XYZ file of C-alpha atoms in Angstrom:
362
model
C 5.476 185.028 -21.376
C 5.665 182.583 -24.356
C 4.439 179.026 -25.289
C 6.320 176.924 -27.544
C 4.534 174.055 -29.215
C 6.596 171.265 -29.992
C 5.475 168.639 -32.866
C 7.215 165.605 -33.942
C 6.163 165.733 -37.583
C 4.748 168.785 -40.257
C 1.775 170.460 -39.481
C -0.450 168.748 -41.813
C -0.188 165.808 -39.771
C -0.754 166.843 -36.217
C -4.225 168.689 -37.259
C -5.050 168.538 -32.905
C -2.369 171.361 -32.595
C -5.496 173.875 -33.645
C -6.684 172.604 -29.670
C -4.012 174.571 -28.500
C -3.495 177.802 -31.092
C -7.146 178.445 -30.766
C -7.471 178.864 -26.937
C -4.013 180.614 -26.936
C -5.042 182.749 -29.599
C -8.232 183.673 -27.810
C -6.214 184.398 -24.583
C -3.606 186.694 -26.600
C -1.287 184.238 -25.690
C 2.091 184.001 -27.156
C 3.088 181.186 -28.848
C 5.483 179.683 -31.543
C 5.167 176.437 -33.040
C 8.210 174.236 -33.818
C 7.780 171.186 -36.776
C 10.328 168.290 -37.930
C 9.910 168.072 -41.450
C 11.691 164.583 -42.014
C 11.873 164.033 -45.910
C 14.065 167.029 -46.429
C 17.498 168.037 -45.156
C 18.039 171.809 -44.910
C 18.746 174.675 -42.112
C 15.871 175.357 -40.109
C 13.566 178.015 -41.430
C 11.107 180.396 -39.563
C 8.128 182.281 -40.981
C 5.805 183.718 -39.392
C 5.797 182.152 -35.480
C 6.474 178.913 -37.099
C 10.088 176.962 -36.865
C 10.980 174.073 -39.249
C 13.527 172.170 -38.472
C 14.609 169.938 -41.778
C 16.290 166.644 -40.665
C 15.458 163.445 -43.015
C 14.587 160.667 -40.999
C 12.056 158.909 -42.888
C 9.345 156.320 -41.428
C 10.935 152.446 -42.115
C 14.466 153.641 -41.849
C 16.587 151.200 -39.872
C 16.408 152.145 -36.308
C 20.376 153.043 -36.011
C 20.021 155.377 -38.805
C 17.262 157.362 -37.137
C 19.926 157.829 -34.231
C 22.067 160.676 -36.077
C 18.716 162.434 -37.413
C 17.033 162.533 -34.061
C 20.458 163.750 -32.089
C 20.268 166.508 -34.552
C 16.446 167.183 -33.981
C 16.982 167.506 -30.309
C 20.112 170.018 -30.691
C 18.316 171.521 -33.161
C 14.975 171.959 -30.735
C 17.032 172.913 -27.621
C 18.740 175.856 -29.280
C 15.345 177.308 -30.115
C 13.970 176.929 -26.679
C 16.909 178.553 -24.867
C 16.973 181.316 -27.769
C 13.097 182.326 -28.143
C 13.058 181.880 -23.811
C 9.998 180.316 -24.293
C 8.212 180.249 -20.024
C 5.933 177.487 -21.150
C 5.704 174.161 -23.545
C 3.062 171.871 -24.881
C 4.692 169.038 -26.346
C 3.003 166.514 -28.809
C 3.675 162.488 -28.306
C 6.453 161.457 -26.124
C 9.549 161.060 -28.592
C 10.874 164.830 -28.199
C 9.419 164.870 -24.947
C 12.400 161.939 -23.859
C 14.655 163.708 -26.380
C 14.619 166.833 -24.435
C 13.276 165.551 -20.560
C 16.102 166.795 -18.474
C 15.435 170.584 -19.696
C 12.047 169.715 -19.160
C 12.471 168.574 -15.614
C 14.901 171.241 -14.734
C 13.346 173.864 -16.165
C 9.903 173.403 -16.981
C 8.378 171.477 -14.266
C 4.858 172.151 -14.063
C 4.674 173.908 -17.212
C 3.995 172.166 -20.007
C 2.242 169.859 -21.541
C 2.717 166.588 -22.887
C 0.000 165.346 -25.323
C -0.115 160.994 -26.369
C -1.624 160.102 -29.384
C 0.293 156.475 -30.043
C 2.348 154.153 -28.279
C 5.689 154.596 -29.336
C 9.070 152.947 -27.587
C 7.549 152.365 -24.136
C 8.944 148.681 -24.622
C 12.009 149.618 -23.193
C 11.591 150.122 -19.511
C 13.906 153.162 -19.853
C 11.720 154.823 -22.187
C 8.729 154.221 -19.798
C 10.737 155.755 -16.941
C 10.964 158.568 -18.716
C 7.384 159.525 -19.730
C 6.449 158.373 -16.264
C 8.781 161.101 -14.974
C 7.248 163.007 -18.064
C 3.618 162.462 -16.671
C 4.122 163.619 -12.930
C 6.017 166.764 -13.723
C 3.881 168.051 -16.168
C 1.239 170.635 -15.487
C -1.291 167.619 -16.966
C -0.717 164.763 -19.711
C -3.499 164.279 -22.469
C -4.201 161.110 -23.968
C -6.318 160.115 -27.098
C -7.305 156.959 -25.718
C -8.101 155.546 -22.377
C -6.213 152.332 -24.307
C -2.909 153.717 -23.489
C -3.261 153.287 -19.782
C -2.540 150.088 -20.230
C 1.183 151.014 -20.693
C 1.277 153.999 -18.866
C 2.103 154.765 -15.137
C -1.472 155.540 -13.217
C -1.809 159.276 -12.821
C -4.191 161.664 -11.476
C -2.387 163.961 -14.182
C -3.804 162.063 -17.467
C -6.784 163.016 -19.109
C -8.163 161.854 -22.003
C -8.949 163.905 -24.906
C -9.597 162.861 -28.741
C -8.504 163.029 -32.390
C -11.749 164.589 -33.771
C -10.792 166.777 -36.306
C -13.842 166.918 -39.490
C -16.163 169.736 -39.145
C -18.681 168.501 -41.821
C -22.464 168.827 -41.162
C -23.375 165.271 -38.758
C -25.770 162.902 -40.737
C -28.914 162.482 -38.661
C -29.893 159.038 -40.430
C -28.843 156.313 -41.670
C -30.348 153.825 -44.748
C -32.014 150.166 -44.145
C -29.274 148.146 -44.739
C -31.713 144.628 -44.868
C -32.543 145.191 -48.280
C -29.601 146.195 -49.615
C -28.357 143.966 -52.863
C -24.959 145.179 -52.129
C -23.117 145.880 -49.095
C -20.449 148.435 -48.910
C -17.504 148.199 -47.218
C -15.227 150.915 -47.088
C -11.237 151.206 -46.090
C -10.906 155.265 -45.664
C -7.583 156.327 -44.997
C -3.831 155.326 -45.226
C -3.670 151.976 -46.768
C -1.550 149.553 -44.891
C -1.685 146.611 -42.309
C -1.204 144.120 -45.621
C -1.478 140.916 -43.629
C -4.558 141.759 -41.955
C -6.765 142.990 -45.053
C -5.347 140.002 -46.769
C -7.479 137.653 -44.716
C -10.700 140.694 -45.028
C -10.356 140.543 -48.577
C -10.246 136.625 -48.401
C -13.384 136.542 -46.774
C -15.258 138.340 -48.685
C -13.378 137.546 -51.827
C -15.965 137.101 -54.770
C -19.421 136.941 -52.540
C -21.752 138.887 -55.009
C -23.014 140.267 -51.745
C -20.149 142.302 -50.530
C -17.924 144.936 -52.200
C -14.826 146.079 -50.652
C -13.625 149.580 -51.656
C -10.229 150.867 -50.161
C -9.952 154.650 -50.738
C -6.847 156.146 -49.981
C -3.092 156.471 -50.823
C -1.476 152.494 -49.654
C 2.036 152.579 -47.992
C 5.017 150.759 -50.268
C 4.674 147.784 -48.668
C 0.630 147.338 -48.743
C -0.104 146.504 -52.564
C -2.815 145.029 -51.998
C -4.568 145.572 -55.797
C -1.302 143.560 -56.621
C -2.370 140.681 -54.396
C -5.861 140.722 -55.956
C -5.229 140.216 -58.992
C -2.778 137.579 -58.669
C -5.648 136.006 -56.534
C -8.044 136.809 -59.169
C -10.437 138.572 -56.734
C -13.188 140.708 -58.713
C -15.020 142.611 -56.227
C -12.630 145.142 -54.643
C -12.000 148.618 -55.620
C -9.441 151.049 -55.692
C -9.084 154.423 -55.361
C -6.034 156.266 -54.941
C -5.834 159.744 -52.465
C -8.473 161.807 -51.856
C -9.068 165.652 -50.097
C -10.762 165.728 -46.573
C -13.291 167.896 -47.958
C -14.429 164.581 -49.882
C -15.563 162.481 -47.127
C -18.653 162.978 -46.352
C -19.457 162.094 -50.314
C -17.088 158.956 -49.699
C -19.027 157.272 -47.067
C -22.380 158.186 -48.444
C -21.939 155.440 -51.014
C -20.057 152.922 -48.018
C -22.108 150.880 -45.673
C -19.609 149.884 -43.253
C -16.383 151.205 -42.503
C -12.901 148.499 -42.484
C -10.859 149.554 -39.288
C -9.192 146.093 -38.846
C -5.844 146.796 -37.888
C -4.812 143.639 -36.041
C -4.069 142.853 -32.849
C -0.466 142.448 -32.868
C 0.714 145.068 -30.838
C -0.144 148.310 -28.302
C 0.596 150.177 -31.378
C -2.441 149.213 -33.047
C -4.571 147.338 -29.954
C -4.915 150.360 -27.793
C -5.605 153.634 -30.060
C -8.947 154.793 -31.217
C -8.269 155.706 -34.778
C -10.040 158.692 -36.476
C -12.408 155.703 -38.530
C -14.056 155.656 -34.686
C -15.300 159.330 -35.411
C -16.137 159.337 -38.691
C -18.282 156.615 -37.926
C -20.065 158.352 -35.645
C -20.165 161.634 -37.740
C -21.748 159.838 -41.135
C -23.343 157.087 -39.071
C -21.696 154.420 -40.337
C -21.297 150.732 -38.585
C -17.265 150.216 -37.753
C -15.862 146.339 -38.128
C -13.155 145.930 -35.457
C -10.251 143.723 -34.761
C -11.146 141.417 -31.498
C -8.739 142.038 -28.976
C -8.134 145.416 -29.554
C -9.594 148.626 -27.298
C -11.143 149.826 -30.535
C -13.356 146.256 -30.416
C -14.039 147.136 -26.900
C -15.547 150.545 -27.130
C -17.514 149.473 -30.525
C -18.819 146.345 -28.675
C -19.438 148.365 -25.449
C -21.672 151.516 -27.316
C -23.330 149.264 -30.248
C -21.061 151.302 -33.056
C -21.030 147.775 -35.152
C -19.328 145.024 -35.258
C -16.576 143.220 -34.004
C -14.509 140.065 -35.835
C -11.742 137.911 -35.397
C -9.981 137.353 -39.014
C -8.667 134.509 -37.781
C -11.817 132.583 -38.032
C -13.507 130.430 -40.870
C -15.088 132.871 -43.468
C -18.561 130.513 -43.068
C -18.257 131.749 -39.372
C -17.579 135.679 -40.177
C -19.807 136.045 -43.219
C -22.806 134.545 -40.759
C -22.276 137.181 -38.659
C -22.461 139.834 -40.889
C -25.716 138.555 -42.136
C -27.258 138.167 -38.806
C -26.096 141.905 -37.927
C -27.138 143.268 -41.129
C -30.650 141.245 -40.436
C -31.401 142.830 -37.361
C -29.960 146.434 -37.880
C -32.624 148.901 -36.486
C -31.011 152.277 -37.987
C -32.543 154.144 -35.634
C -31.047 152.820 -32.481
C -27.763 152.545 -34.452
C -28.328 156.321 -34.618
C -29.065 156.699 -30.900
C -25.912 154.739 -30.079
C -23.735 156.908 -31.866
C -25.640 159.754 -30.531
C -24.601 158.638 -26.274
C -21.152 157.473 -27.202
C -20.606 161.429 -28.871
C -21.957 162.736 -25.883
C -18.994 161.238 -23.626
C -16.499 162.260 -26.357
C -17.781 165.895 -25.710
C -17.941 165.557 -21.997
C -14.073 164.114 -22.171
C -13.447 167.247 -24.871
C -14.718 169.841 -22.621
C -12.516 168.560 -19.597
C -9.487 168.576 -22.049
C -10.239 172.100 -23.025
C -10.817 173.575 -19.984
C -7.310 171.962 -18.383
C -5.621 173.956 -21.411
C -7.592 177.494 -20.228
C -6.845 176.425 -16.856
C -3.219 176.034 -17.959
C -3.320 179.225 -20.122
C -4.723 181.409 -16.890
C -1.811 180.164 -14.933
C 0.461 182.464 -17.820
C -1.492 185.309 -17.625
């Protein structure tokens, strides 16, 4: 008996993938691990019970270039399967799930996997048949957000599950932010969505009140820094990449954290991005799109606040005074407290369908 774990991307980026090793490992299950890495073209490597399989077929590539790359990823993945014989699969997002779904369905049925962390191509109503197809013939399907059901079949088979990956000591408390003479707010992460922290930045642009920070390496086609100084906007800082180890010193000096994303598609409207958790690990208020599942849940457990960029600033910047006015830290602490409690409640269901799934190998 052997599990294969199929990823769509290196290892550093699909951190969940410990879910699985960790019960398998604990099990003395056998298990392999197959990445894409997709800036370098080379034969497929093995070390260890790890497969890489080197393909380039880099993110913003036109979409009939990535069809050569990905034919090659699937070959690539099916000769692996049928030579390591693998009995079971757990395969991570849908894209190599659909690349590979008739093996799945003719061999596999029942035993594997599939795990959803974004929305991906189910635009096309041949992509959706798919995954639906996907969904009831797996042994269960995990999702990272209950967001995603909006474009998924129903299914007694999904369950949800979610991206928490920092293991840093929790914060118990958080500071009064009333008599603060400068508010803090703090873009963690990948920076990107240009159009959207355009209008942020706008609204806060100047106000000796607020300081925007955005901490984190930008994508190509985010230069925001660019855009503020052309604008001649004084109060945001930059900060280039930083080491997960640093977070918990990051948001000790940030007051809110920036997770406006938009609301222009199920991309962005229907995840929970990992700025939810950290949130509620270093107690930090979240500002949300409107519109968006993220805004939802945030509304919904009292995790902060909730905007619509789209507004006047006079409109916006009132609200953030009247929040900031009548923040009680303490049941801002409580809040973040319940909504962690259903995380682990949805966790523990998540991780005992994979030991349920692991006891059906041994």
């Amino acid at each position: 008996m052997k599990i294969g774990l199929i990823g769509f991307s290196t290892r550093n980026y699909i951190p969940y993938i410990e879910y699985y090793e960790n019960i398998f490992k604990s099990n003395n299950i056998s298990y392999e691990c197959i990445f894409w890495d997709r800036f370098n073209n080379d034969n497929t490597k093995k070390k260890s019970n790890e497969y890489t399989i080197h393909v380039v077929c880099k993110p913003g590539m036109n979409k009939l270039r990535k069809i050569f790359p990905m034919y090659k990823f699937k070959m690539e993945l099916e000769r692996i399967i049928e030579k390591e014989q693998y009995t079971h699969l757990v395969v991570l997002t849908t894209v190599p799930g659909v690349l590979i779904w008739k093996k799945l369905l003719a061999g596999f049925k029942n035993k594997y996997i599939l795990d959803i962390r974004d929305y991906s191509y189910e635009k096309y109503s041949w992509y959706r048949k798919i995954v639906e197809q996907l969904i009831a013939n797996s042994y269960f399907t995990a999702i990272s957000s209950n967001g995603f059901k909006t474009f998924l079949p129903q299914s007694d088979k999904i369950i949800t599950c979610h991206n928490i990956g920092n293991k840093f000591s929790e914060e118990k408390e958080i500071g009064d932010l009333k008599n603060k003479e400068k508010i803090i707010i703090g873009f963690v992460g990948g920076v990107r969505y240009f159009d959207e922290n355009c209008k942020f930045i706008q609204i806060f642009a100047n106000n000796p009140k607020y300081q925007l920070y955005y901490i984190g390496k930008r994508n190509l086609d985010c230069d925001l820094e660019g855009y503020c100084k052309r604008n001649n906007i004084k109060n945001v800082v930059f900060k280039g990449e930083f080491k997960n180890e640093d977070k918990p010193e990051i948001y000790r000096k940030i007051d809110f954290i920036n997770a406006i994303y938009g609301n222009k598609s199920l991309e962005v409207t229907t995840a929970l991005p990992n700025r939810l958790y950290d949130g509620i690990l270093f107690k930090k208020p979240i500002i949300a799109s409107e519109g968006t599942y993220l805004g939802d849940v945030v509304d919904e457990y009292g995790l902060g606040i909730v905007i619509n960029i789209n507004k006047p600033t006079k409109n916006i910047i009132e609200k953030f005074d009247k929040y900031i006015n009548n923040f009680d830290g303490v049941n801002f602490v409580k809040k973040c407290q319940e909504f962690k409690e259903k995380i682990f409640f949805e966790q523990d269901n998540f991780l005992k369908h994979i030991r349920l799934f692991t006891s059906k190998i041994n």
